[in-house]
CSV table of C-alpha atoms in Angstrom, one decimal:
chain,number,residue,atom,x,y,z
A,117,MET,CA,31.9,6.6,10.0
A,118,GLN,CA,28.6,8.1,8.6
A,119,ARG,CA,26.6,5.5,6.6
A,120,LYS,CA,24.6,6.2,3.4
A,121,VAL,CA,21.5,4.6,2.0
A,122,ILE,CA,19.5,5.2,-1.1
A,123,ILE,CA,15.8,4.1,-1.1
A,124,ALA,CA,14.5,3.8,-4.6
A,125,GLY,CA,10.9,3.5,-5.9
A,126,GLY,CA,7.5,5.1,-5.5
A,127,GLY,CA,4.7,5.9,-7.9
A,128,THR,CA,1.9,5.2,-5.4
A,129,GLY,CA,1.3,5.6,-1.7
A,130,GLY,CA,1.6,1.8,-1.4
A,131,HIS,CA,5.3,2.2,-2.3
A,132,ILE,CA,6.0,5.6,-0.8
A,133,PHE,CA,4.7,5.3,2.7
A,134,PRO,CA,6.5,1.9,3.5
A,135,ALA,CA,9.6,3.5,2.1
A,136,ILE,CA,9.3,6.5,4.4
A,137,ALA,CA,8.6,4.1,7.4
A,138,ILE,CA,11.9,2.2,6.6
A,139,ALA,CA,13.8,5.5,6.4
A,140,ASN,CA,12.4,6.6,9.8
A,141,ALA,CA,13.4,3.3,11.4
A,142,LEU,CA,16.9,3.6,9.9
A,143,LYS,CA,17.1,7.0,11.5
A,144,LYS,CA,16.0,5.5,14.9
A,145,ILE,CA,18.8,2.9,14.8
A,146,GLN,CA,21.5,5.2,13.4
A,147,PRO,CA,20.5,8.8,13.8
A,148,ASP,CA,23.4,10.2,11.7
A,149,ILE,CA,22.7,8.0,8.7
A,150,ASP,CA,22.4,9.9,5.4
A,151,ILE,CA,19.4,8.9,3.4
A,152,LEU,CA,18.6,9.8,-0.2
A,153,PHE,CA,15.4,8.9,-2.0
A,154,VAL,CA,15.2,8.3,-5.7
A,155,GLY,CA,11.9,8.4,-7.5
A,156,ALA,CA,10.3,8.9,-10.9
A,157,ALA,CA,10.2,12.6,-12.0
A,158,GLY,CA,6.7,13.9,-11.9
A,159,LYS,CA,5.3,11.2,-9.7
A,160,MET,CA,3.8,11.7,-6.2
A,161,GLU,CA,7.0,10.7,-4.3
A,162,MET,CA,8.6,14.0,-5.6
A,163,GLU,CA,6.1,15.7,-3.3
A,164,LYS,CA,5.5,13.2,-0.4
A,165,VAL,CA,9.1,12.4,0.3
A,166,PRO,CA,10.3,16.0,0.9
A,167,GLN,CA,7.1,16.5,3.1
A,168,ALA,CA,8.5,13.7,5.3
A,169,GLY,CA,11.8,15.5,5.6
A,170,TYR,CA,14.0,13.6,3.2
A,171,PRO,CA,15.8,14.7,-0.1
A,172,ILE,CA,14.8,13.1,-3.3
A,173,LYS,CA,16.1,13.0,-6.9
A,174,GLY,CA,13.9,12.1,-9.9
A,175,LEU,CA,14.7,9.8,-12.7
A,176,GLU,CA,13.3,10.1,-16.2
A,177,ILE,CA,11.6,6.7,-16.2
A,178,ALA,CA,8.1,5.4,-16.9
A,179,GLY,CA,6.5,1.9,-16.8
A,180,PHE,CA,5.2,-0.2,-19.7
A,181,ASN,CA,1.8,1.2,-20.8
A,182,ARG,CA,-0.5,-1.8,-21.2
A,183,SER,CA,-3.5,0.1,-22.4
A,184,ASN,CA,-1.7,1.9,-25.3
A,185,ILE,CA,1.3,0.1,-26.7
A,186,PHE,CA,2.2,3.0,-29.0
A,187,LYS,CA,3.1,5.0,-25.9
A,188,ASN,CA,5.9,2.6,-25.2
A,189,ILE,CA,8.0,3.6,-28.3
A,190,LEU,CA,10.3,5.9,-26.2
A,191,LEU,CA,10.5,3.4,-23.3
A,192,PRO,CA,13.9,1.9,-24.3
A,193,PHE,CA,15.4,5.4,-24.4
A,194,LYS,CA,13.9,6.3,-21.1
A,195,ILE,CA,15.3,3.1,-19.5
A,196,TRP,CA,18.8,3.8,-21.0
A,197,LYS,CA,18.6,7.5,-19.8
A,198,SER,CA,17.4,6.5,-16.3
A,199,LEU,CA,20.4,3.9,-16.0
A,200,ARG,CA,22.8,6.7,-16.8
A,201,GLN,CA,21.1,9.0,-14.3
A,202,ALA,CA,21.3,6.2,-11.6
A,203,LYS,CA,25.1,5.8,-12.4
A,204,ASN,CA,25.6,9.5,-11.8
A,205,ILE,CA,23.7,9.4,-8.5
A,206,LEU,CA,25.6,6.4,-7.2
A,207,ASP,CA,28.9,8.0,-8.2
A,208,THR,CA,28.0,11.3,-6.4
A,209,PHE,CA,26.3,9.8,-3.3
A,210,GLN,CA,28.3,6.6,-2.9
A,211,PRO,CA,25.8,4.7,-0.8
A,212,ASP,CA,26.7,1.7,1.4
A,213,ALA,CA,23.4,0.0,0.4
A,214,VAL,CA,20.5,0.5,-2.0
A,215,VAL,CA,16.9,-0.4,-1.1
A,216,GLY,CA,14.2,-1.0,-3.7
A,217,VAL,CA,10.6,-0.7,-2.6
A,218,GLY,CA,9.0,-1.1,-6.0
A,219,GLY,CA,7.8,1.4,-8.6
A,220,TYR,CA,9.5,2.8,-11.7
A,221,ALA,CA,12.7,4.1,-10.2
A,222,SER,CA,13.5,0.9,-8.2
A,223,PHE,CA,14.7,-1.1,-11.3
A,224,PRO,CA,17.3,1.3,-12.7
A,225,MET,CA,18.8,2.2,-9.3
A,226,LEU,CA,19.1,-1.5,-8.1
A,227,ARG,CA,20.3,-2.7,-11.5
A,228,ARG,CA,23.1,-0.1,-11.6
A,229,ALA,CA,24.0,-0.6,-7.9
A,230,GLN,CA,24.3,-4.4,-8.5
A,231,LYS,CA,26.6,-3.8,-11.5
A,232,ASN,CA,28.7,-1.5,-9.3
A,233,GLY,CA,29.0,-4.1,-6.5
A,234,ILE,CA,26.8,-2.2,-4.1
A,235,PRO,CA,24.7,-4.4,-1.8
A,236,THR,CA,21.0,-4.2,-2.5
A,237,LEU,CA,17.8,-5.1,-0.6
A,238,ILE,CA,14.4,-5.6,-2.1
A,239,GLN,CA,11.3,-4.9,-0.2
A,240,GLU,CA,8.7,-7.1,-2.0
A,241,GLN,CA,5.3,-6.0,-0.8
A,242,ASN,CA,3.0,-8.3,-2.8
A,243,SER,CA,2.3,-12.0,-2.7
A,244,PHE,CA,3.0,-12.2,-6.4
A,245,ALA,CA,6.4,-10.8,-7.3
A,246,GLY,CA,6.7,-8.5,-10.3
A,247,LYS,CA,9.0,-9.2,-13.3
A,248,THR,CA,11.6,-6.6,-12.4
A,249,ASN,CA,11.9,-7.8,-8.8
A,250,LYS,CA,12.3,-11.4,-9.9
A,251,ILE,CA,15.2,-10.2,-12.2
A,252,LEU,CA,16.8,-8.1,-9.5
A,253,GLY,CA,16.3,-10.8,-6.8
A,254,LYS,CA,19.0,-13.0,-8.3
A,255,LYS,CA,21.7,-10.5,-7.3
A,256,ALA,CA,20.1,-8.9,-4.2
A,257,ALA,CA,21.7,-9.5,-0.8
A,258,LYS,CA,18.4,-9.8,0.9
A,259,ILE,CA,14.7,-9.9,-0.1
A,260,CYS,CA,12.1,-8.8,2.6
A,261,VAL,CA,8.7,-10.3,2.0
A,262,ALA,CA,5.3,-10.2,3.6
A,263,TYR,CA,3.8,-13.5,2.4
A,264,ASP,CA,4.7,-17.1,2.6
A,265,GLY,CA,5.6,-19.1,-0.4
A,266,MET,CA,7.8,-16.5,-2.0
A,267,ASP,CA,10.6,-19.0,-2.7
A,268,LYS,CA,8.8,-19.6,-6.0
A,269,PHE,CA,10.0,-16.2,-7.1
A,270,PHE,CA,13.3,-15.7,-5.2
A,271,PRO,CA,16.2,-17.7,-3.9
A,272,ALA,CA,15.1,-19.2,-0.6
A,273,ASP,CA,18.4,-18.4,1.2
A,274,LYS,CA,17.9,-14.6,0.5
A,275,ILE,CA,14.3,-14.4,1.8
A,276,VAL,CA,13.5,-12.7,5.2
A,277,PHE,CA,9.9,-12.7,6.3
A,278,THR,CA,9.3,-9.2,7.7
A,279,GLY,CA,5.8,-8.1,6.9
A,280,ASN,CA,5.1,-4.8,5.2
A,281,PRO,CA,5.9,-1.5,7.0
A,282,VAL,CA,2.9,0.5,8.3
A,283,ARG,CA,2.9,4.2,9.1
A,284,ASN,CA,3.6,5.1,12.7
A,285,ASN,CA,0.4,7.1,13.0
A,286,ILE,CA,-1.5,3.9,12.5
A,287,THR,CA,0.7,1.4,14.4
A,288,GLN,CA,1.0,3.8,17.4
A,289,SER,CA,-2.4,5.4,17.4
A,290,ALA,CA,-3.9,5.8,20.8
A,291,VAL,CA,-7.3,7.1,19.6
A,292,SER,CA,-10.5,5.4,21.0
A,293,ARG,CA,-13.5,4.2,19.0
A,294,GLU,CA,-15.6,6.9,20.7
A,295,ASP,CA,-13.2,9.7,19.7
A,296,ALA,CA,-12.9,8.4,16.1
A,297,LEU,CA,-16.7,8.2,15.7
A,298,GLN,CA,-17.1,11.6,17.2
A,299,HIS,CA,-14.4,13.0,14.8
A,300,PHE,CA,-16.6,11.8,11.8
A,301,GLY,CA,-19.9,13.0,13.5
A,302,LEU,CA,-21.2,9.5,13.9
A,303,ASN,CA,-23.1,7.7,16.7
A,304,ASN,CA,-21.2,5.4,19.1
A,305,HIS,CA,-24.0,2.8,19.2
A,306,LYS,CA,-24.4,2.0,15.5
A,307,GLN,CA,-22.4,-0.4,13.3
A,308,THR,CA,-20.1,1.5,11.0
A,309,ILE,CA,-18.7,0.5,7.6
A,310,PHE,CA,-15.6,2.1,6.2
A,311,ALA,CA,-15.2,2.0,2.4
A,312,VAL,CA,-11.9,2.9,0.9
A,313,GLY,CA,-10.5,2.4,-2.6
A,314,GLY,CA,-7.1,3.9,-2.3
A,315,SER,CA,-6.2,7.6,-2.7
A,316,LEU,CA,-8.0,7.9,-6.1
A,317,GLY,CA,-10.9,5.8,-5.0
A,318,ALA,CA,-12.3,2.7,-6.6
A,319,LYS,CA,-14.9,3.0,-9.3
A,320,SER,CA,-16.5,-0.4,-8.9
A,321,ILE,CA,-16.8,0.1,-5.1
A,322,ASN,CA,-18.2,3.5,-5.4
A,323,GLU,CA,-20.8,2.5,-8.0
A,324,ALA,CA,-21.8,-0.5,-5.9
A,325,LEU,CA,-22.2,1.5,-2.8
A,326,GLN,CA,-24.4,4.3,-4.2
A,327,PRO,CA,-27.6,2.2,-4.7
A,328,LEU,CA,-27.2,0.8,-1.1
A,329,LEU,CA,-27.2,4.2,0.7
A,330,GLU,CA,-30.9,4.1,1.5
A,331,THR,CA,-30.7,0.4,2.8
A,332,ILE,CA,-27.7,1.4,5.0
A,333,VAL,CA,-29.8,4.1,6.6
A,334,GLN,CA,-32.9,1.9,6.9
A,335,LYS,CA,-30.8,-0.7,8.7
A,336,ASP,CA,-29.5,2.0,11.0
A,337,LEU,CA,-25.9,1.5,9.9
A,338,GLN,CA,-23.3,4.2,9.3
A,339,LEU,CA,-20.8,4.7,6.4
A,340,ILE,CA,-17.5,6.4,6.2
A,341,TRP,CA,-16.9,6.6,2.5
A,342,GLN,CA,-13.6,7.7,1.0
A,343,THR,CA,-14.5,8.2,-2.7
A,344,GLY,CA,-11.4,9.7,-4.3
A,345,LYS,CA,-11.5,12.8,-6.3
A,346,PRO,CA,-13.2,11.6,-9.5
A,347,TYR,CA,-16.4,10.3,-7.7
A,348,TYR,CA,-16.6,12.7,-4.8
A,349,GLU,CA,-19.2,15.2,-6.2
A,350,ILE,CA,-21.5,12.4,-7.3
A,351,ALA,CA,-21.2,10.6,-4.0
A,352,LYS,CA,-21.7,13.8,-2.0
A,353,ALA,CA,-25.0,14.5,-3.9
A,354,ALA,CA,-26.2,10.9,-3.5
A,355,ALA,CA,-25.5,10.9,0.2
A,356,ALA,CA,-26.9,14.4,0.9
A,357,PRO,CA,-30.4,13.0,2.1
A,358,TYR,CA,-28.6,10.7,4.5
A,359,ALA,CA,-26.1,13.1,6.1
A,360,SER,CA,-26.6,11.8,9.7
A,361,HIS,CA,-25.5,8.2,8.7
A,362,ILE,CA,-23.3,8.7,5.6
A,363,LYS,CA,-20.2,10.7,5.7
A,364,VAL,CA,-18.5,11.3,2.3
A,365,HIS,CA,-14.8,12.2,2.0
A,366,GLU,CA,-12.7,12.8,-1.0
A,367,PHE,CA,-9.6,11.7,1.0
A,368,ILE,CA,-9.0,10.9,4.6
A,369,ASN,CA,-5.7,11.9,6.2
A,370,VAL,CA,-6.6,10.4,9.6
A,371,MET,CA,-6.7,6.8,8.6
A,372,ASP,CA,-6.1,5.6,12.1
A,373,MET,CA,-9.5,7.2,13.1
A,374,ALA,CA,-11.3,5.7,10.1
A,375,TYR,CA,-10.0,2.3,11.0
A,376,LYS,CA,-10.9,2.6,14.6
A,377,ALA,CA,-14.4,3.8,13.9
A,378,ALA,CA,-15.1,0.8,11.5
A,379,ASP,CA,-16.7,-2.5,12.4
A,380,VAL,CA,-16.2,-3.7,8.8
A,381,VAL,CA,-13.9,-2.4,6.1
A,382,LEU,CA,-14.6,-2.6,2.3
A,383,SER,CA,-11.2,-2.2,0.5
A,384,ARG,CA,-9.0,-2.7,-2.5
A,385,ALA,CA,-6.2,-5.3,-1.8
A,386,GLY,CA,-3.0,-3.4,-2.3
A,387,ALA,CA,0.0,-4.4,-0.1
A,388,LEU,CA,-0.2,-1.3,2.0
A,389,ALA,CA,-4.0,-1.5,2.6
A,390,ILE,CA,-3.6,-5.2,3.7
A,391,ALA,CA,-0.6,-4.4,6.0
A,392,GLU,CA,-2.7,-1.7,7.7
A,393,LEU,CA,-5.8,-4.0,8.0
A,394,CYS,CA,-3.8,-6.7,9.6
A,395,VAL,CA,-2.3,-4.3,12.2
A,396,VAL,CA,-5.7,-2.6,13.0
A,397,LYS,CA,-7.4,-6.1,13.1
A,398,LYS,CA,-10.6,-5.4,11.2
A,399,PRO,CA,-13.0,-7.7,9.4
A,400,VAL,CA,-12.5,-6.8,5.6
A,401,ILE,CA,-14.3,-7.5,2.4
A,402,PHE,CA,-11.7,-7.2,-0.5
A,403,VAL,CA,-12.5,-6.0,-4.0
A,404,PRO,CA,-9.1,-6.4,-5.7
A,405,TYR,CA,-8.2,-4.2,-8.6
A,406,PRO,CA,-7.9,-6.8,-11.4
A,407,PHE,CA,-5.7,-4.6,-13.7
A,408,ALA,CA,-2.8,-4.3,-11.4
A,409,ALA,CA,0.4,-5.8,-12.6
A,410,GLU,CA,0.2,-9.7,-12.7
A,411,ASP,CA,-3.2,-9.3,-11.0
A,412,HIS,CA,-1.2,-9.1,-7.7
A,413,GLN,CA,-4.1,-7.6,-5.7
A,414,THR,CA,-6.2,-10.7,-6.2
A,415,SER,CA,-3.2,-12.9,-5.2
A,416,ASN,CA,-2.7,-10.7,-2.1
A,417,ALA,CA,-6.4,-11.0,-1.1
A,418,MET,CA,-6.6,-14.7,-1.7
A,419,ASN,CA,-3.6,-15.3,0.6
A,420,LEU,CA,-5.7,-13.9,3.4
A,421,VAL,CA,-9.1,-15.4,2.2
A,422,ASN,CA,-7.4,-18.9,2.3
A,423,LYS,CA,-6.4,-18.3,5.9
A,424,LYS,CA,-10.0,-17.2,6.7
A,425,ALA,CA,-8.8,-13.7,7.4
A,426,GLY,CA,-11.0,-11.9,4.9
A,427,LEU,CA,-13.8,-12.1,2.3
A,428,ILE,CA,-13.5,-11.4,-1.4
A,429,ILE,CA,-15.8,-10.1,-4.2
A,430,LYS,CA,-14.5,-10.0,-7.7
A,431,ASN,CA,-14.3,-6.5,-9.2
A,432,ASP,CA,-16.9,-7.2,-11.9
A,433,GLU,CA,-19.3,-8.9,-9.4
A,434,VAL,CA,-19.3,-6.3,-6.7
A,435,GLY,CA,-22.4,-4.5,-8.0
A,436,ALA,CA,-24.4,-7.7,-7.8
A,437,GLN,CA,-22.9,-9.3,-4.6
A,438,LEU,CA,-22.0,-6.3,-2.3
A,439,SER,CA,-25.4,-6.0,-0.7
A,440,GLY,CA,-25.6,-9.8,0.3
A,441,VAL,CA,-22.1,-10.2,1.5
A,442,LEU,CA,-21.9,-6.8,3.4
A,443,PHE,CA,-25.1,-7.0,5.3
A,444,SER,CA,-24.8,-10.8,6.0
A,445,LEU,CA,-21.3,-10.1,7.5
A,446,LEU,CA,-22.6,-7.3,9.8
A,447,GLN,CA,-25.3,-9.6,11.2
A,448,ASN,CA,-22.8,-12.5,11.8
A,449,ARG,CA,-21.0,-11.7,14.9
A,450,ALA,CA,-19.1,-15.0,15.1
A,451,LEU,CA,-17.7,-14.6,11.6
A,452,MET,CA,-16.7,-11.0,12.3
A,453,GLU,CA,-14.8,-12.2,15.4
A,454,GLN,CA,-13.1,-15.0,13.4
A,455,LEU,CA,-12.0,-12.7,10.6
A,456,GLU,CA,-10.8,-10.1,13.2
A,457,LYS,CA,-8.8,-12.8,15.0
A,458,ASN,CA,-7.2,-14.3,11.9
A,459,ILE,CA,-6.2,-11.1,10.2
A,460,GLY,CA,-4.7,-9.8,13.4
A,461,GLU,CA,-2.4,-12.8,13.6
A,462,LEU,CA,-0.9,-11.8,10.2
A,463,GLY,CA,0.0,-8.2,11.2
A,464,ASN,CA,3.5,-7.1,12.2
A,465,PRO,CA,3.7,-3.5,13.6
A,466,ASN,CA,7.5,-3.7,13.8
A,467,ALA,CA,8.2,-4.6,10.1
A,468,ASP,CA,9.9,-1.3,9.5
A,469,MET,CA,12.5,-1.9,12.3
A,470,ILE,CA,13.1,-5.5,11.1
A,471,ILE,CA,13.7,-4.3,7.5
A,472,ALA,CA,16.0,-1.4,8.7
A,473,LYS,CA,18.1,-3.9,10.6
A,474,GLU,CA,18.4,-6.1,7.6
A,475,VAL,CA,19.5,-3.0,5.6
A,476,ILE,CA,22.3,-2.3,8.1
A,477,ASN,CA,23.4,-5.9,8.0
A,478,ILE,CA,24.2,-5.8,4.3
A,479,PHE,CA,26.3,-2.5,4.4
A,480,ARG,CA,29.5,-3.0,2.4
């Protein structure tokens, strides 16, 4: 009998790419499985999921707007409408299980599935669970987590420690450091920094790096700088005099090469970024985005910092502190090796397969 699974959620790459990794793992275990994604209409999953070869339906749903409360006037109507849409999707597709990966569409799909008696699984990516997942967790069959101590948010008997799924092109990359540096036009014999602030870039990281470009070159270091679209032209102009040492990119598709080339990574602390950094085993300086829901990026980063698996600079202090922290780390081989060892022990390149097996185990 052909089994059917709905995977719901999205909004950012941090939700979408793990979701696709879970879908691919399900296909490996049961090649004939029928998988339908459900996302938020107009969000990036509506483009990225079909590119990965899966069908997707969009719900008319949005999140709570914290910056402009007047934009939330229509939110109750959108939630009501999305729950009706979710019911129609469930009635038509009739899944054996529904998986929530976070994001706007996750709540209405899992809420309606639970009401209909369909088993649900939550893939909680962060170390601080969001409000909706805490609500959904009470009736979920399983909750797959990536951090310890999650029993303060969820029933302990439902928790499975799996880690966060990482894209195959990173977990299975065979590229060498030399090939990676050559790809970016950099020197094999120089220390390399990789700065990445997510797909849209990170304003604080970009603004803190710009005054350091001359010092980076003077110290004979190299920088791979993913700026995001909003800052790209400014960064490209600032780095133009240092083209041999500073490589500026709006977006990098070959993340496995960027990680492989790096001696040190400067990064936000989203769940996907941390999962990748654990797998590639790189010393990292985290600059958490402080306005994420429940400030979960700071919680994510501190979970590693407390295990001596990363360093942290607060978002509003990165301009003042980045120079000292970054250059001191690059000169401290013992600390780099300690961070590399400790972060590597937290990675799980098989998280996607473990989660996929948990999904199959809850089929009705």
